[in-house]
C-alpha positions as protocol buffer text, in pm:
chain_id: "A"
residue {
  index: 1
  type: MET
  ca { x: 12017 y: 11149 z: 13052 }
}
residue {
  index: 2
  type: GLU
  ca { x: 11898 y: 11490 z: 12931 }
}
residue {
  index: 3
  type: GLU
  ca { x: 12253 y: 11596 z: 12838 }
}
residue {
  index: 4
  type: ALA
  ca { x: 12305 y: 11274 z: 12642 }
}
residue {
  index: 5
  type: MET
  ca { x: 11976 y: 11329 z: 12461 }
}
residue {
  index: 6
  type: GLU
  ca { x: 12082 y: 11686 z: 12374 }
}
residue {
  index: 7
  type: ILE
  ca { x: 12412 y: 11556 z: 12231 }
}
residue {
  index: 8
  type: ASN
  ca { x: 12222 y: 11295 z: 12029 }
}
residue {
  index: 9
  type: CYS
  ca { x: 11984 y: 11564 z: 11902 }
}
residue {
  index: 10
  type: ASN
  ca { x: 12276 y: 11780 z: 11790 }
}
residue {
  index: 11
  type: GLU
  ca { x: 12437 y: 11482 z: 11616 }
}
residue {
  index: 12
  type: LEU
  ca { x: 12104 y: 11396 z: 11455 }
}
residue {
  index: 13
  type: ALA
  ca { x: 12063 y: 11755 z: 11334 }
}
residue {
  index: 14
  type: GLN
  ca { x: 12411 y: 11745 z: 11178 }
}
residue {
  index: 15
  type: LYS
  ca { x: 12331 y: 11417 z: 11002 }
}
residue {
  index: 16
  type: PHE
  ca { x: 12003 y: 11563 z: 10881 }
}
residue {
  index: 17
  type: ASN
  ca { x: 12183 y: 11865 z: 10733 }
}
residue {
  index: 18
  type: ALA
  ca { x: 12431 y: 11633 z: 10560 }
}
residue {
  index: 19
  type: CYS
  ca { x: 12142 y: 11432 z: 10411 }
}
residue {
  index: 20
  type: ARG
  ca { x: 11936 y: 11730 z: 10296 }
}
residue {
  index: 21
  type: PRO
  ca { x: 12043 y: 11714 z: 9929 }
}
residue {
  index: 22
  type: ALA
  ca { x: 11940 y: 11348 z: 9908 }
}
residue {
  index: 23
  type: LEU
  ca { x: 11616 y: 11409 z: 10097 }
}
residue {
  index: 24
  type: CYS
  ca { x: 11530 y: 11699 z: 9865 }
}
residue {
  index: 25
  type: ALA
  ca { x: 11611 y: 11484 z: 9563 }
}
residue {
  index: 26
  type: ILE
  ca { x: 11383 y: 11200 z: 9670 }
}
residue {
  index: 27
  type: GLY
  ca { x: 11112 y: 11439 z: 9787 }
}
residue {
  index: 28
  type: ASP
  ca { x: 10997 y: 11510 z: 9433 }
}
residue {
  index: 29
  type: GLU
  ca { x: 10719 y: 11281 z: 9301 }
}
residue {
  index: 30
  type: THR
  ca { x: 10866 y: 11264 z: 8951 }
}
residue {
  index: 31
  type: ARG
  ca { x: 11203 y: 11155 z: 9089 }
}
residue {
  index: 32
  type: GLN
  ca { x: 11027 y: 10901 z: 9311 }
}
residue {
  index: 33
  type: LEU
  ca { x: 10865 y: 10757 z: 8998 }
}
residue {
  index: 34
  type: ILE
  ca { x: 11203 y: 10739 z: 8824 }
}
residue {
  index: 35
  type: LEU
  ca { x: 11355 y: 10572 z: 9130 }
}
residue {
  index: 36
  type: ARG
  ca { x: 11073 y: 10319 z: 9137 }
}
residue {
  index: 37
  type: VAL
  ca { x: 11139 y: 10231 z: 8772 }
}
residue {
  index: 38
  type: LEU
  ca { x: 11511 y: 10194 z: 8844 }
}
residue {
  index: 39
  type: ILE
  ca { x: 11438 y: 9975 z: 9148 }
}
residue {
  index: 40
  type: GLU
  ca { x: 11197 y: 9758 z: 8948 }
}
residue {
  index: 41
  type: ASN
  ca { x: 11471 y: 9709 z: 8688 }
}
residue {
  index: 42
  type: CYS
  ca { x: 11767 y: 9659 z: 8921 }
}
residue {
  index: 43
  type: GLY
  ca { x: 11998 y: 9384 z: 8809 }
}
residue {
  index: 44
  type: THR
  ca { x: 11958 y: 9480 z: 8443 }
}
residue {
  index: 45
  type: GLY
  ca { x: 12274 y: 9688 z: 8430 }
}
residue {
  index: 46
  type: GLY
  ca { x: 12080 y: 10012 z: 8424 }
}
residue {
  index: 47
  type: LEU
  ca { x: 11833 y: 10186 z: 8198 }
}
residue {
  index: 48
  type: ARG
  ca { x: 11877 y: 10443 z: 7926 }
}
residue {
  index: 49
  type: VAL
  ca { x: 11684 y: 10771 z: 7933 }
}
residue {
  index: 50
  type: GLY
  ca { x: 11450 y: 10648 z: 7658 }
}
residue {
  index: 51
  type: GLU
  ca { x: 11366 y: 10333 z: 7853 }
}
residue {
  index: 52
  type: ILE
  ca { x: 11285 y: 10538 z: 8162 }
}
residue {
  index: 53
  type: GLN
  ca { x: 11078 y: 10773 z: 7946 }
}
residue {
  index: 54
  type: ASN
  ca { x: 10877 y: 10480 z: 7807 }
}
residue {
  index: 55
  type: SER
  ca { x: 10810 y: 10347 z: 8157 }
}
residue {
  index: 56
  type: THR
  ca { x: 10707 y: 10682 z: 8303 }
}
residue {
  index: 57
  type: ASN
  ca { x: 10560 y: 10885 z: 8015 }
}
residue {
  index: 58
  type: ILE
  ca { x: 10784 y: 11175 z: 8119 }
}
residue {
  index: 59
  type: SER
  ca { x: 10962 y: 11369 z: 7844 }
}
residue {
  index: 60
  type: ARG
  ca { x: 11326 y: 11281 z: 7768 }
}
residue {
  index: 61
  type: ALA
  ca { x: 11436 y: 11628 z: 7875 }
}
residue {
  index: 62
  type: ALA
  ca { x: 11255 y: 11598 z: 8208 }
}
residue {
  index: 63
  type: VAL
  ca { x: 11393 y: 11247 z: 8269 }
}
residue {
  index: 64
  type: SER
  ca { x: 11746 y: 11374 z: 8199 }
}
residue {
  index: 65
  type: HIS
  ca { x: 11693 y: 11672 z: 8430 }
}
residue {
  index: 66
  type: HIS
  ca { x: 11568 y: 11456 z: 8718 }
}
residue {
  index: 67
  type: LEU
  ca { x: 11841 y: 11195 z: 8666 }
}
residue {
  index: 68
  type: LYS
  ca { x: 12102 y: 11471 z: 8696 }
}
residue {
  index: 69
  type: ILE
  ca { x: 11954 y: 11580 z: 9029 }
}
residue {
  index: 70
  type: LEU
  ca { x: 11948 y: 11220 z: 9155 }
}
residue {
  index: 71
  type: LYS
  ca { x: 12305 y: 11167 z: 9033 }
}
residue {
  index: 72
  type: ASP
  ca { x: 12427 y: 11491 z: 9194 }
}
residue {
  index: 73
  type: ALA
  ca { x: 12266 y: 11377 z: 9521 }
}
residue {
  index: 74
  type: GLY
  ca { x: 12458 y: 11048 z: 9503 }
}
residue {
  index: 75
  type: ILE
  ca { x: 12150 y: 10828 z: 9467 }
}
residue {
  index: 76
  type: VAL
  ca { x: 12183 y: 10731 z: 9101 }
}
residue {
  index: 77
  type: ASN
  ca { x: 12495 y: 10657 z: 8903 }
}
residue {
  index: 78
  type: VAL
  ca { x: 12564 y: 10614 z: 8533 }
}
residue {
  index: 79
  type: ARG
  ca { x: 12751 y: 10346 z: 8342 }
}
residue {
  index: 80
  type: ARG
  ca { x: 12878 y: 10442 z: 7999 }
}
residue {
  index: 81
  type: GLU
  ca { x: 12911 y: 10201 z: 7708 }
}
residue {
  index: 82
  type: GLY
  ca { x: 13044 y: 10392 z: 7413 }
}
residue {
  index: 83
  type: THR
  ca { x: 12787 y: 10664 z: 7350 }
}
residue {
  index: 84
  type: LYS
  ca { x: 12517 y: 10496 z: 7560 }
}
residue {
  index: 85
  type: ASN
  ca { x: 12447 y: 10592 z: 7922 }
}
residue {
  index: 86
  type: PHE
  ca { x: 12282 y: 10345 z: 8157 }
}
residue {
  index: 87
  type: TYR
  ca { x: 12141 y: 10484 z: 8483 }
}
residue {
  index: 88
  type: TYR
  ca { x: 12104 y: 10271 z: 8794 }
}
residue {
  index: 89
  type: LEU
  ca { x: 12032 y: 10303 z: 9164 }
}
residue {
  index: 90
  type: ASP
  ca { x: 12372 y: 10333 z: 9329 }
}
residue {
  index: 91
  type: THR
  ca { x: 12338 y: 10076 z: 9607 }
}
residue {
  index: 92
  type: ALA
  ca { x: 12705 y: 10123 z: 9700 }
}
residue {
  index: 93
  type: SER
  ca { x: 12647 y: 10494 z: 9757 }
}
residue {
  index: 94
  type: SER
  ca { x: 12739 y: 10631 z: 10096 }
}
residue {
  index: 95
  type: THR
  ca { x: 12445 y: 10870 z: 10048 }
}
residue {
  index: 96
  type: LEU
  ca { x: 12187 y: 10592 z: 10075 }
}
residue {
  index: 97
  type: PHE
  ca { x: 12358 y: 10453 z: 10383 }
}
residue {
  index: 98
  type: ALA
  ca { x: 12371 y: 10800 z: 10541 }
}
residue {
  index: 99
  type: VAL
  ca { x: 11996 y: 10852 z: 10485 }
}
residue {
  index: 100
  type: SER
  ca { x: 11923 y: 10505 z: 10623 }
}
residue {
  index: 101
  type: GLU
  ca { x: 12140 y: 10575 z: 10929 }
}
residue {
  index: 102
  type: LEU
  ca { x: 11968 y: 10912 z: 10979 }
}
residue {
  index: 103
  type: PHE
  ca { x: 11624 y: 10751 z: 11000 }
}
residue {
  index: 104
  type: HIS
  ca { x: 11752 y: 10465 z: 11214 }
}
residue {
  index: 105
  type: GLN
  ca { x: 11905 y: 10710 z: 11461 }
}
residue {
  index: 106
  type: ALA
  ca { x: 11590 y: 10926 z: 11458 }
}
residue {
  index: 107
  type: VAL
  ca { x: 11377 y: 10623 z: 11549 }
}
residue {
  index: 108
  type: GLU
  ca { x: 11618 y: 10527 z: 11828 }
}
residue {
  index: 109
  type: GLN
  ca { x: 11615 y: 10886 z: 11956 }
}
residue {
  index: 110
  type: MET
  ca { x: 11235 y: 10890 z: 11946 }
}
residue {
  index: 111
  type: ARG
  ca { x: 11221 y: 10570 z: 12152 }
}
residue {
  index: 112
  type: GLN
  ca { x: 11416 y: 10747 z: 12428 }
}
residue {
  index: 113
  type: CYS
  ca { x: 11160 y: 11027 z: 12456 }
}
residue {
  index: 114
  type: PRO
  ca { x: 10938 y: 11006 z: 12764 }
}
residue {
  index: 115
  type: THR
  ca { x: 10622 y: 11068 z: 12559 }
}
residue {
  index: 116
  type: TYR
  ca { x: 10703 y: 10773 z: 12331 }
}
residue {
  index: 117
  type: LYS
  ca { x: 10773 y: 10547 z: 12628 }
}
residue {
  index: 118
  type: GLU
  ca { x: 10447 y: 10657 z: 12792 }
}
residue {
  index: 119
  type: LYS
  ca { x: 10239 y: 10587 z: 12478 }
}
residue {
  index: 120
  type: ASN
  ca { x: 10396 y: 10246 z: 12420 }
}
residue {
  index: 121
  type: LYS
  ca { x: 10374 y: 10089 z: 12765 }
}
């Protein structure tokens, strides 16, 4: 049991390291606000920088900067129409699934810990 738990911990640590860029990207409050705006407007085909700016009262330059970080992390994607860029939450992104799987596995690992089992009898 202990050896299996150690293997799971090593696997979990590897998954955590793989997810670090996404976790860092969503750890910033400004980016969380931008993500919330994108989530609230999902199904619209995406939002332009100016629309995100109007919803958040963040400068255009700052919105663009944070969108680049979210895009580089694989959380947000962009759709281009001519000279217009529309940003949207990339629900098909393997990054979001990897982060979700990381937390799911962490919860399952936690449930196997004797201290968790003892507290939740």
